[in-house]
XYZ file of N, CA and C in Angstrom:
489
model
N -147.426 -0.885 54.492
C -147.023 0.163 55.407
C -147.674 -0.036 56.775
N -149.026 0.178 56.845
C -149.713 0.083 58.123
C -151.076 -0.563 57.942
N -151.375 -1.498 58.842
C -152.720 -2.057 58.897
C -153.504 -1.174 59.858
N -154.546 -0.535 59.355
C -155.349 0.401 60.146
C -156.531 -0.316 60.786
N -157.089 0.270 61.815
C -158.290 -0.240 62.469
C -159.490 -0.003 61.555
N -160.294 -1.025 61.389
C -161.480 -0.931 60.539
C -162.681 -0.507 61.389
N -163.427 0.465 60.884
C -164.657 0.905 61.531
C -165.674 -0.228 61.406
N -166.275 -0.618 62.522
C -167.218 -1.738 62.525
C -168.664 -1.255 62.550
N -169.520 -2.002 61.891
C -170.956 -1.759 61.943
C -171.401 -1.928 63.397
N -172.245 -1.062 63.931
C -173.095 -0.027 63.346
C -172.565 1.400 63.518
N -171.274 1.590 63.523
C -170.690 2.920 63.741
C -171.328 3.960 62.820
N -171.749 5.109 63.363
C -172.340 6.170 62.538
C -171.413 6.631 61.410
N -170.120 6.463 61.581
C -169.159 6.870 60.550
C -169.430 6.182 59.216
N -170.010 4.985 59.255
C -170.281 4.251 58.018
C -171.396 4.891 57.190
N -172.100 5.846 57.771
C -173.149 6.575 57.045
C -172.677 7.968 56.633
N -171.393 8.223 56.749
C -170.829 9.535 56.434
C -170.374 9.588 54.975
N -170.937 10.494 54.172
C -170.451 10.654 52.802
C -169.023 11.213 52.805
N -168.227 10.749 51.873
C -166.823 11.172 51.778
C -166.668 12.385 50.872
N -165.648 13.172 51.169
C -165.350 14.376 50.390
C -164.349 14.039 49.281
N -164.432 14.749 48.158
C -163.473 14.513 47.074
C -162.035 14.788 47.519
N -161.121 14.033 46.970
C -159.695 14.259 47.198
C -159.299 15.483 46.384
N -158.630 16.425 47.036
C -158.201 17.648 46.357
C -156.682 17.704 46.212
N -155.968 16.996 47.085
C -154.504 17.045 47.089
C -153.943 15.675 46.734
N -153.154 15.635 45.688
C -152.519 14.403 45.227
C -151.036 14.481 45.573
N -150.520 13.452 46.203
C -149.121 13.477 46.600
C -148.791 12.330 47.527
N -147.719 12.478 48.312
C -147.245 11.385 49.171
C -148.271 10.918 50.211
N -149.065 11.834 50.767
C -150.056 11.433 51.769
C -151.123 10.522 51.159
N -151.518 10.809 49.935
C -152.504 9.978 49.251
C -151.909 8.600 48.938
N -150.647 8.575 48.519
C -149.981 7.298 48.237
C -149.855 6.460 49.512
N -149.595 7.100 50.640
C -149.523 6.396 51.920
C -150.889 5.839 52.291
N -151.934 6.638 52.123
C -153.296 6.174 52.387
C -153.619 4.959 51.520
N -153.272 5.015 50.253
C -153.544 3.902 49.343
C -152.842 2.632 49.825
N -151.593 2.750 50.229
C -150.866 1.564 50.696
C -151.453 1.036 52.006
N -151.858 1.941 52.898
C -152.509 1.515 54.144
C -153.817 0.784 53.839
N -154.566 1.263 52.846
C -155.800 0.590 52.449
C -155.512 -0.822 51.947
N -154.488 -0.962 51.120
C -154.120 -2.279 50.593
C -153.739 -3.214 51.742
N -152.884 -2.739 52.646
C -152.432 -3.570 53.770
C -153.608 -3.967 54.669
N -154.497 -3.024 54.934
C -155.655 -3.278 55.800
C -156.622 -4.243 55.134
N -156.867 -4.051 53.832
C -157.766 -4.933 53.082
C -157.234 -6.367 53.097
N -155.963 -6.527 52.865
C -155.385 -7.871 52.840
C -155.428 -8.527 54.217
N -155.226 -7.750 55.266
C -155.248 -8.296 56.623
C -156.655 -8.665 57.060
N -157.683 -8.018 56.481
C -159.067 -8.191 56.941
C -159.558 -9.642 56.905
N -159.476 -10.410 55.863
C -159.154 -10.102 54.471
C -160.414 -9.674 53.711
N -160.163 -9.027 52.569
C -161.243 -8.606 51.699
C -160.722 -8.395 50.292
N -161.620 -8.085 49.360
C -161.221 -7.799 47.979
C -161.344 -6.312 47.667
N -161.910 -5.547 48.610
C -162.055 -4.110 48.415
C -162.205 -3.411 49.752
N -161.785 -2.142 49.781
C -161.918 -1.332 50.995
C -161.885 0.138 50.600
N -162.674 0.935 51.316
C -162.686 2.383 51.096
C -161.943 3.076 52.225
N -161.576 4.321 51.983
C -160.968 5.121 53.044
C -161.937 5.268 54.214
N -163.244 5.331 53.935
C -164.243 5.447 55.002
C -164.192 4.248 55.953
N -163.845 3.080 55.458
C -163.753 1.891 56.311
C -162.686 2.039 57.385
N -161.742 2.943 57.185
C -160.708 3.169 58.203
C -160.841 4.563 58.816
N -161.997 5.179 58.633
C -162.266 6.460 59.274
C -161.676 7.674 58.595
N -161.287 7.528 57.331
C -160.766 8.654 56.541
C -161.829 8.959 55.491
N -162.427 10.134 55.580
C -163.604 10.422 54.759
C -163.250 11.148 53.468
N -162.433 10.448 52.669
C -162.038 10.893 51.337
C -162.499 9.851 50.330
N -162.758 10.298 49.110
C -163.288 9.418 48.065
C -162.163 8.613 47.406
N -161.758 7.556 48.114
C -160.695 6.661 47.643
C -161.074 5.232 48.004
N -160.880 4.314 47.059
C -160.983 2.897 47.397
C -160.021 2.089 46.554
N -159.722 0.899 47.054
C -158.859 -0.034 46.326
C -159.576 -1.367 46.201
N -159.256 -2.071 45.130
C -159.740 -3.428 44.891
C -158.544 -4.312 44.564
N -158.648 -5.582 44.947
C -157.678 -6.590 44.514
C -158.482 -7.824 44.118
N -158.908 -7.821 42.857
C -159.750 -8.901 42.346
C -158.926 -10.071 41.848
N -157.654 -9.810 41.547
C -156.692 -10.846 41.179
C -155.485 -10.641 42.078
N -154.903 -11.717 42.620
C -153.761 -11.559 43.512
C -152.655 -10.688 42.890
N -152.249 -9.669 43.647
C -151.157 -8.810 43.210
C -151.551 -7.686 42.270
N -152.803 -7.650 41.819
C -153.236 -6.598 40.898
C -154.145 -5.618 41.646
N -153.546 -4.533 42.111
C -154.271 -3.525 42.887
C -154.858 -2.479 41.944
N -156.151 -2.227 42.114
C -156.850 -1.184 41.367
C -157.181 -0.074 42.359
N -156.765 1.145 42.035
C -156.989 2.282 42.930
C -157.878 3.298 42.232
N -158.912 3.735 42.939
C -159.888 4.678 42.395
C -159.984 5.889 43.318
N -159.695 7.061 42.765
C -159.775 8.315 43.509
C -160.888 9.147 42.873
N -161.760 9.681 43.700
C -162.903 10.487 43.242
C -163.728 9.761 42.169
N -164.082 8.488 42.434
C -164.821 7.713 41.429
C -166.266 8.187 41.293
N -166.762 8.030 40.084
C -168.138 8.414 39.778
C -168.661 7.490 38.682
N -169.797 6.865 38.929
C -170.424 6.029 37.903
C -171.180 6.967 36.972
N -170.835 6.901 35.697
C -171.482 7.794 34.736
C -172.520 7.067 33.874
N -172.510 5.737 33.946
C -173.493 4.964 33.188
C -173.600 3.575 33.806
N -174.825 3.064 33.873
C -175.072 1.705 34.362
C -175.927 0.966 33.359
N -175.681 -0.318 33.215
C -176.486 -1.126 32.301
C -177.866 -1.383 32.900
N -178.811 -1.677 32.036
C -180.135 -2.069 32.516
C -180.129 -3.544 32.916
N -179.208 -4.307 32.319
C -179.071 -5.716 32.683
C -178.461 -5.802 34.081
N -179.023 -6.682 34.906
C -178.538 -6.814 36.278
C -177.972 -8.203 36.515
N -177.341 -8.348 37.679
C -176.850 -9.651 38.118
C -176.950 -9.709 39.630
N -177.004 -10.918 40.141
C -177.036 -11.121 41.591
C -175.675 -11.633 42.028
N -175.213 -11.142 43.183
C -173.923 -11.580 43.703
C -173.940 -11.447 45.219
N -173.253 -12.336 45.887
C -173.150 -12.286 47.345
C -172.166 -11.190 47.729
N -172.605 -10.297 48.634
C -171.767 -9.200 49.106
C -171.597 -9.279 50.615
N -170.586 -8.586 51.098
C -170.295 -8.477 52.517
C -169.419 -7.253 52.715
N -168.886 -7.075 53.912
C -168.058 -5.903 54.181
C -166.993 -6.208 55.223
N -165.849 -5.564 55.075
C -164.801 -5.680 56.089
C -165.268 -5.059 57.404
N -166.314 -4.239 57.365
C -166.860 -3.619 58.573
C -167.884 -4.499 59.276
N -168.207 -5.634 58.661
C -169.191 -6.564 59.226
C -168.772 -7.982 58.831
N -167.564 -8.386 59.255
C -167.024 -9.666 58.786
C -167.912 -10.857 59.137
N -167.995 -11.770 58.172
C -168.759 -12.990 58.368
C -170.219 -12.889 57.984
N -170.676 -11.696 57.633
C -172.074 -11.482 57.278
C -172.147 -11.220 55.774
N -172.927 -12.022 55.069
C -173.073 -11.858 53.619
C -174.527 -12.070 53.213
N -174.838 -11.525 52.053
C -176.176 -11.715 51.489
C -176.104 -11.383 50.000
N -177.013 -11.972 49.246
C -177.071 -11.736 47.810
C -177.800 -10.416 47.521
N -177.197 -9.623 46.635
C -177.789 -8.364 46.170
C -177.868 -8.374 44.654
N -178.759 -7.552 44.114
C -178.868 -7.392 42.666
C -178.400 -5.995 42.307
N -177.513 -5.912 41.325
C -176.965 -4.633 40.865
C -176.812 -4.673 39.343
N -176.629 -3.502 38.716
C -176.338 -3.491 37.277
C -175.099 -4.334 36.959
N -175.169 -5.066 35.856
C -174.073 -5.954 35.442
C -172.851 -5.186 34.936
N -173.080 -3.999 34.395
C -171.966 -3.240 33.818
C -172.094 -1.771 34.210
N -170.948 -1.142 34.482
C -170.916 0.291 34.773
C -169.773 0.945 34.008
N -169.987 2.204 33.682
C -168.906 3.034 33.149
C -168.530 3.990 34.265
N -167.241 4.061 34.528
C -166.718 4.777 35.680
C -165.727 5.845 35.253
N -165.844 7.012 35.877
C -164.842 8.065 35.715
C -164.150 8.209 37.067
N -162.819 8.294 37.049
C -162.066 8.387 38.296
C -160.688 8.993 38.031
N -159.963 9.246 39.107
C -158.586 9.714 38.998
C -157.671 8.666 39.609
N -156.394 8.719 39.223
C -155.405 7.836 39.829
C -154.644 8.622 40.912
N -153.599 8.040 41.449
C -152.855 8.676 42.544
C -152.144 9.964 42.143
N -151.957 10.166 40.843
C -151.300 11.401 40.381
C -152.317 12.490 40.055
N -153.593 12.127 40.035
C -154.648 13.071 39.678
C -155.091 12.958 38.231
N -154.426 12.103 37.448
C -154.814 11.914 36.052
C -156.214 11.287 35.991
N -157.024 11.765 35.052
C -158.393 11.270 34.909
C -158.444 10.060 33.984
N -159.346 9.134 34.326
C -159.530 7.908 33.550
C -161.012 7.595 33.450
N -161.334 6.793 32.454
C -162.672 6.241 32.308
C -162.501 4.769 32.006
N -163.353 3.932 32.595
C -163.284 2.502 32.292
C -164.672 1.897 32.370
N -164.813 0.794 31.664
C -166.042 0.012 31.720
C -165.722 -1.239 32.520
N -166.541 -1.509 33.516
C -166.366 -2.707 34.337
C -167.607 -3.574 34.185
N -167.384 -4.873 34.188
C -168.458 -5.831 33.975
C -168.425 -6.889 35.066
N -169.570 -7.479 35.351
C -169.652 -8.610 36.272
C -169.212 -8.268 37.682
N -168.411 -9.150 38.277
C -167.963 -8.995 39.655
C -167.236 -7.667 39.866
N -166.428 -7.270 38.913
C -165.713 -5.991 38.987
C -166.714 -4.837 39.115
N -167.769 -4.849 38.311
C -168.795 -3.796 38.365
C -169.521 -3.801 39.704
N -169.828 -4.988 40.216
C -170.489 -5.106 41.517
C -169.610 -4.496 42.609
N -168.321 -4.823 42.586
C -167.396 -4.298 43.596
C -167.317 -2.770 43.534
N -167.240 -2.219 42.349
C -167.187 -0.763 42.193
C -168.446 -0.120 42.780
N -169.594 -0.664 42.454
C -170.854 -0.106 42.969
C -170.913 -0.201 44.492
N -170.478 -1.316 45.031
C -170.467 -1.537 46.477
C -169.587 -0.498 47.172
N -168.390 -0.288 46.652
C -167.449 0.648 47.291
C -167.900 2.102 47.106
N -168.439 2.447 45.963
C -168.934 3.818 45.771
C -170.124 4.080 46.686
N -170.977 3.084 46.878
C -172.052 3.243 47.860
C -171.462 3.638 49.214
N -170.410 2.930 49.642
C -169.809 3.237 50.942
C -169.241 4.652 50.964
N -168.614 5.077 49.867
C -168.102 6.459 49.801
C -169.238 7.475 49.903
N -170.430 7.069 49.476
C -171.605 7.946 49.553
C -172.332 7.829 50.893
N -171.792 7.011 51.805
C -172.413 6.836 53.114
C -173.542 5.821 53.127
N -173.571 4.951 52.109
C -174.617 3.920 52.025
C -173.977 2.564 52.333
N -174.176 2.087 53.551
C -173.643 0.780 53.927
C -174.434 -0.290 53.176
N -173.760 -1.313 52.701
C -174.333 -2.274 51.758
C -175.648 -2.895 52.212
N -175.861 -3.098 53.499
C -177.102 -3.748 53.935
C -178.330 -2.859 53.714
N -178.111 -1.571 53.476
C -179.234 -0.672 53.162
C -179.878 -1.045 51.832
N -179.171 -1.798 51.003
C -179.694 -2.236 49.704
C -180.594 -3.473 49.828
N -180.659 -4.054 51.015
C -181.469 -5.253 51.246
C -182.889 -4.868 51.646
N -183.798 -5.824 51.506
C -185.149 -5.616 52.030
C -185.045 -5.479 53.549
N -186.029 -4.850 54.157
C -186.027 -4.672 55.617
C -185.956 -6.025 56.321
N -186.672 -6.997 55.827
C -186.671 -8.327 56.425
C -185.265 -8.943 56.424
N -184.604 -8.933 55.270
C -183.251 -9.495 55.177
C -182.268 -8.689 56.015
N -182.382 -7.362 55.965
C -181.485 -6.492 56.728
C -181.623 -6.763 58.233
N -182.847 -6.821 58.718
C -183.072 -7.081 60.141
C -182.517 -8.444 60.554
N -182.685 -9.448 59.692
C -182.158 -10.783 59.983
C -180.636 -10.764 60.087
N -179.988 -10.048 59.150
C -178.523 -9.962 59.185
C -178.026 -9.187 60.393
N -178.723 -8.133 60.759
C -178.324 -7.342 61.928
C -178.427 -8.194 63.194
N -179.498 -8.974 63.333
C -179.629 -9.866 64.491
C -178.485 -10.888 64.521
N -178.159 -11.432 63.356
C -177.055 -12.407 63.257
C -175.737 -11.744 63.663
N -175.499 -10.520 63.200
C -174.290 -9.767 63.526
C -174.217 -9.481 65.031
N -175.329 -9.008 65.581
C -175.360 -8.677 67.009
C -175.102 -9.917 67.857
N -175.670 -11.036 67.452
C -175.455 -12.291 68.172
C -173.973 -12.690 68.111
N -173.357 -12.527 66.960
C -171.946 -12.871 66.795
C -171.019 -11.971 67.605
N -171.490 -10.765 67.929
C -170.650 -9.819 68.674
C -170.691 -10.054 70.188
N -171.635 -10.861 70.659
C -171.749 -11.134 72.113
C -170.672 -12.056 72.605
């Protein structure tokens, strides 16, 4: 439908927690399609509504070509004690990546575009992506999960790239 403008780091909007979706219908379906189009154009494997300046708890993932996963009002209800390391980045800070450690598995409760409730267990890369996007919905930009030293280094690299 529409490729939307992505909010870029260090915009204060990226620290804004999102509100739960209360209305399910055509506007939500349009938002979901705009998220998919914007994510693919970025390119990326995931994007939240907050990344395009819409502060609702919605994100999409495309971990396999053509297979779109949509999460409305997602909530992690359980995390494994086992962790894994994976390189992360953001459509709001393209070209900047760093390795983070997160739980290897999560159990997630969420709604779909119709408002129906679901629960799923995600493992590995899928679990990492869910945690990353939910952090953004909570107003936690991914670099906040890094040590101050690594975060400062990435910010300097980003600022240099923006000149």
